[in-house]
PDB file of C-alpha atoms in Angstrom:
ATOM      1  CA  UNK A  58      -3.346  96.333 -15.669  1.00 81.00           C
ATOM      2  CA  UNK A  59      -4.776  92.721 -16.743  1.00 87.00           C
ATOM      3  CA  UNK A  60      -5.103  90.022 -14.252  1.00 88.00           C
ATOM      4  CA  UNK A  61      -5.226  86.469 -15.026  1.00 87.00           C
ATOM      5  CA  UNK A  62      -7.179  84.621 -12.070  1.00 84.00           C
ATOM      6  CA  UNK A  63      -6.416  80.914 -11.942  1.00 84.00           C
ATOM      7  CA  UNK A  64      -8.692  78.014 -10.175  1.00 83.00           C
ATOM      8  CA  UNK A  65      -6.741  74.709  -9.719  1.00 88.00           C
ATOM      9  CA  UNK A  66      -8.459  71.594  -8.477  1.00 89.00           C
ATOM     10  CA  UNK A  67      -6.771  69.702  -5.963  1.00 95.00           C
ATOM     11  CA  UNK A  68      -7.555  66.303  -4.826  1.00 96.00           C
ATOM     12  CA  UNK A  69      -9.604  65.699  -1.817  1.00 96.00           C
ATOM     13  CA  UNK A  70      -8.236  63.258  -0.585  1.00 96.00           C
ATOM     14  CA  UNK A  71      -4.356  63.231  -1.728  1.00 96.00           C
ATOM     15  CA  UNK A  72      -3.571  67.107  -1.812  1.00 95.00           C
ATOM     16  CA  UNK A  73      -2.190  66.484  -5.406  1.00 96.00           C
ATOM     17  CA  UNK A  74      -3.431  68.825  -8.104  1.00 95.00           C
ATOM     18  CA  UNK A  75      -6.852  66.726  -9.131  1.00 94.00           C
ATOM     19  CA  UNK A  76      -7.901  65.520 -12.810  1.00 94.00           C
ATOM     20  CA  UNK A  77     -11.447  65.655 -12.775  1.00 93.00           C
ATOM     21  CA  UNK A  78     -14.419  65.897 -10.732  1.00 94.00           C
ATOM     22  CA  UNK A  79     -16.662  63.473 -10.152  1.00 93.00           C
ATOM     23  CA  UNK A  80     -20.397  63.528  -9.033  1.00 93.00           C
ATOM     24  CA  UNK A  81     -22.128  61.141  -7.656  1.00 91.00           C
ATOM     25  CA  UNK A  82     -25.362  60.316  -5.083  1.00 90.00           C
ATOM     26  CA  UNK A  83     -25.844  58.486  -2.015  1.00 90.00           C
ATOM     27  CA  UNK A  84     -28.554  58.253   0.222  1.00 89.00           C
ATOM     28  CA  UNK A  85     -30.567  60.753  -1.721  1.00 86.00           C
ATOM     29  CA  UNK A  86     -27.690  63.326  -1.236  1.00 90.00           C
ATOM     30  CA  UNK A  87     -25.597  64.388  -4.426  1.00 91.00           C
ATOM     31  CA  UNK A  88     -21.852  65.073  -3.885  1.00 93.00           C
ATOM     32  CA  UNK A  89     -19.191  66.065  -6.135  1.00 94.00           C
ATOM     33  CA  UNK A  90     -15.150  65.285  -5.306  1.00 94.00           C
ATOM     34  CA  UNK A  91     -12.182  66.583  -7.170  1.00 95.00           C
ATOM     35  CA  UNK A  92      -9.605  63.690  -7.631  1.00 95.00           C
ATOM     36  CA  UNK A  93      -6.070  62.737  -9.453  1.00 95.00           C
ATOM     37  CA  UNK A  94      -6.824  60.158 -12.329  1.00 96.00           C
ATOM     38  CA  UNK A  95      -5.841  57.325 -10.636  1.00 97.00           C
ATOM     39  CA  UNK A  96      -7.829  58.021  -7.203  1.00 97.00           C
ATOM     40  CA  UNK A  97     -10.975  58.440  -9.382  1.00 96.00           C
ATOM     41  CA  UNK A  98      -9.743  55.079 -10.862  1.00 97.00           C
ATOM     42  CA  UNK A  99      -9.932  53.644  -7.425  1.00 97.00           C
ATOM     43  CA  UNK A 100     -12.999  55.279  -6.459  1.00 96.00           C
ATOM     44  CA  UNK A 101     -14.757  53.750  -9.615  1.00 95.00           C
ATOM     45  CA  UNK A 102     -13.544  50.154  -9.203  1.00 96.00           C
ATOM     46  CA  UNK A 103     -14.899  50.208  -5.501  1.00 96.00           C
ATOM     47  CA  UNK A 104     -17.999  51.311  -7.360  1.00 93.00           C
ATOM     48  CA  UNK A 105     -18.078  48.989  -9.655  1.00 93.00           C
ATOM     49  CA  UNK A 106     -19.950  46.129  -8.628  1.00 93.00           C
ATOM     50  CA  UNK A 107     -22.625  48.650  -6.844  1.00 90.00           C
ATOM     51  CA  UNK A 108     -23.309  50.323 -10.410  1.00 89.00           C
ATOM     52  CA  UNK A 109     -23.301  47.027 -12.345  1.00 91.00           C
ATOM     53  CA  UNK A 110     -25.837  45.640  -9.691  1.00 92.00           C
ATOM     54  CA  UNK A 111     -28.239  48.885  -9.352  1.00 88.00           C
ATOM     55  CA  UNK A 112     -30.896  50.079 -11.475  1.00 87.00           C
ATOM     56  CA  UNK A 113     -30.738  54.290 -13.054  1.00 84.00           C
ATOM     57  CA  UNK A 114     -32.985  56.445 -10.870  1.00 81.00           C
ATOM     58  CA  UNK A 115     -34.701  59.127 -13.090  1.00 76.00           C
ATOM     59  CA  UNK A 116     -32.966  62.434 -12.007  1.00 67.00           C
ATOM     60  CA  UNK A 117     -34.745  65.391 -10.417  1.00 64.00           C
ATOM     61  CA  UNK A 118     -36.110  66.780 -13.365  1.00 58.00           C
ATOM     62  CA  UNK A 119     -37.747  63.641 -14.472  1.00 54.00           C
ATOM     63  CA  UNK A 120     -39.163  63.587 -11.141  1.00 55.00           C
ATOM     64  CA  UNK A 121     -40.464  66.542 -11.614  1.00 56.00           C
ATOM     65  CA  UNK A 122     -42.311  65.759 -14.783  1.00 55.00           C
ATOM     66  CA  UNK A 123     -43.732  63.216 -13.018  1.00 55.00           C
ATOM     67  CA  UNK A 124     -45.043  65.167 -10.323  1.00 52.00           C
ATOM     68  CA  UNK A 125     -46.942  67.557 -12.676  1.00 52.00           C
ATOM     69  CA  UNK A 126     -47.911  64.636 -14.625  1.00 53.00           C
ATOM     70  CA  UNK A 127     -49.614  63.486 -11.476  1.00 51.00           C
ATOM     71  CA  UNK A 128     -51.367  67.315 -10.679  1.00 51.00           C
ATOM     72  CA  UNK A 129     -52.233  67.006 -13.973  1.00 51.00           C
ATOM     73  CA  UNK A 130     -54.520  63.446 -13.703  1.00 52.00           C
ATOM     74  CA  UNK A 131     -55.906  64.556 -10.577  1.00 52.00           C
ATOM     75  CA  UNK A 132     -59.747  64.740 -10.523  1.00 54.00           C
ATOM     76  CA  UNK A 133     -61.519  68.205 -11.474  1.00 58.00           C
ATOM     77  CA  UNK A 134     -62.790  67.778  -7.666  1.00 60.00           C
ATOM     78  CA  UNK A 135     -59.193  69.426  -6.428  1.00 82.00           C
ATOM     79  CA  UNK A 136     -60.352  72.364  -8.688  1.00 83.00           C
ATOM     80  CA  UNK A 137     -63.528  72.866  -7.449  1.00 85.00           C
ATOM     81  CA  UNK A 138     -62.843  72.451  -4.166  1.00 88.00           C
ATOM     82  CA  UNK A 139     -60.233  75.305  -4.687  1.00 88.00           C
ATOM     83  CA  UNK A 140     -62.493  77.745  -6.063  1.00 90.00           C
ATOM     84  CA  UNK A 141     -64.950  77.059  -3.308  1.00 90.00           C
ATOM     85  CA  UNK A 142     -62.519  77.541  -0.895  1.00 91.00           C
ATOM     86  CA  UNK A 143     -61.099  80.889  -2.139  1.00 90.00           C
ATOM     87  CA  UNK A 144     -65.002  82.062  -2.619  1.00 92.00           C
ATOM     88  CA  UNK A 145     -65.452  81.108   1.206  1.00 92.00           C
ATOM     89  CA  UNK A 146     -61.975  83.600   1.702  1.00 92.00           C
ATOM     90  CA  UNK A 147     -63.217  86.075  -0.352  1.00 92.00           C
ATOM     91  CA  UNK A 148     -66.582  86.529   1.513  1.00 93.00           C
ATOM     92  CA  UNK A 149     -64.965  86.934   4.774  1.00 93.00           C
ATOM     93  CA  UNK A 150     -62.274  89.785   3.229  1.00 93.00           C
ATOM     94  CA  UNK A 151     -59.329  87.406   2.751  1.00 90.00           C
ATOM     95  CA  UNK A 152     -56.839  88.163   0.075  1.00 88.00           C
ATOM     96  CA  UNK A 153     -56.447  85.243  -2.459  1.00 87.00           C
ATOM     97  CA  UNK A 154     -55.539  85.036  -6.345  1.00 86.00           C
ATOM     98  CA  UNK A 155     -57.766  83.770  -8.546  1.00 85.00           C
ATOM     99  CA  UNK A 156     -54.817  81.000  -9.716  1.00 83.00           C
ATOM    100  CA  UNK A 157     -51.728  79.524  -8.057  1.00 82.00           C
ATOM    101  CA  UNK A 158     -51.361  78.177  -4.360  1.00 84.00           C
ATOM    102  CA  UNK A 159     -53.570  79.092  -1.866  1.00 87.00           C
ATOM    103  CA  UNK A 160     -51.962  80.993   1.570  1.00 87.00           C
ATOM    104  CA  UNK A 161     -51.724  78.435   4.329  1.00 86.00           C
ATOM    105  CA  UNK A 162     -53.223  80.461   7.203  1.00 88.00           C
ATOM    106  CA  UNK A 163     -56.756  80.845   4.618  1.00 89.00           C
ATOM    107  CA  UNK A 164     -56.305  76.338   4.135  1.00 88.00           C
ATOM    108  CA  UNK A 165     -56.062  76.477   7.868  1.00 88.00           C
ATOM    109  CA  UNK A 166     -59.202  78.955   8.783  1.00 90.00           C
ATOM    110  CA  UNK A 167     -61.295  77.255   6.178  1.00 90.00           C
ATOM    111  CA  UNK A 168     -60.924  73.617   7.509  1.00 87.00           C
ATOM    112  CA  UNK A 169     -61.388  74.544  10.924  1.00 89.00           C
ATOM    113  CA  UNK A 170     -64.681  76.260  10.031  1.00 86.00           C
ATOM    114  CA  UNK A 171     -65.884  73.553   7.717  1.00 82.00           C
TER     115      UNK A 171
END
């Protein structure tokens, strides 16, 4: 027997079956609202002057790239400081990898011994 599964959008705030929905961010919080034509109309007018008067933010993944751009500038001293403290954990039987992040609990019992 086939079944035919149906998703209909309604409008938040109306109950009416919705057009479209629409994302958008506030407050560093990203929401998305389902909404007739002419509420998302509305909604975008009220928005109107806000958008005209702000400037883009990069989204997350250009933040992202950014971040790693930063790891990436940071002095050879973070490196080195790494190996010696995974050395120090090795010495005293600690478990670390050779690459990647190191366990918090071997940060923590290095910089209370040193």
């Amino acid at each position: 027997m086939a079944q035919i599964k149906e998703v209909r959008l309604v409008d938040d705030l109306s109950g009416d079956a919705a057009d479209e929905t629409i994302e958008f961010g506030l407050d560093g919080r990203n929401y998305e609202i389902d909404l007739t034509d002419d509420n998302a109309k509305k909604l975008r007018d009220v928005l109107a002057d806000y958008v005209a008067a702000a400037r883009r933010a990069a989204g997350p993944a250009a933040r992202r790239r950014g971040a790693s751009n930063a790891a990436a500038r940071r002095p050879s001293v973070d490196r080195e400081q790494n190996q010696a403290i995974r050395e120090w954990a090795r010495k005293r039987g600690m478990k670390v990898s050779d690459r990647g992040r190191i366990p918090a609990e071997v940060l923590e019992a290095y910089h209370q011994e040193n």
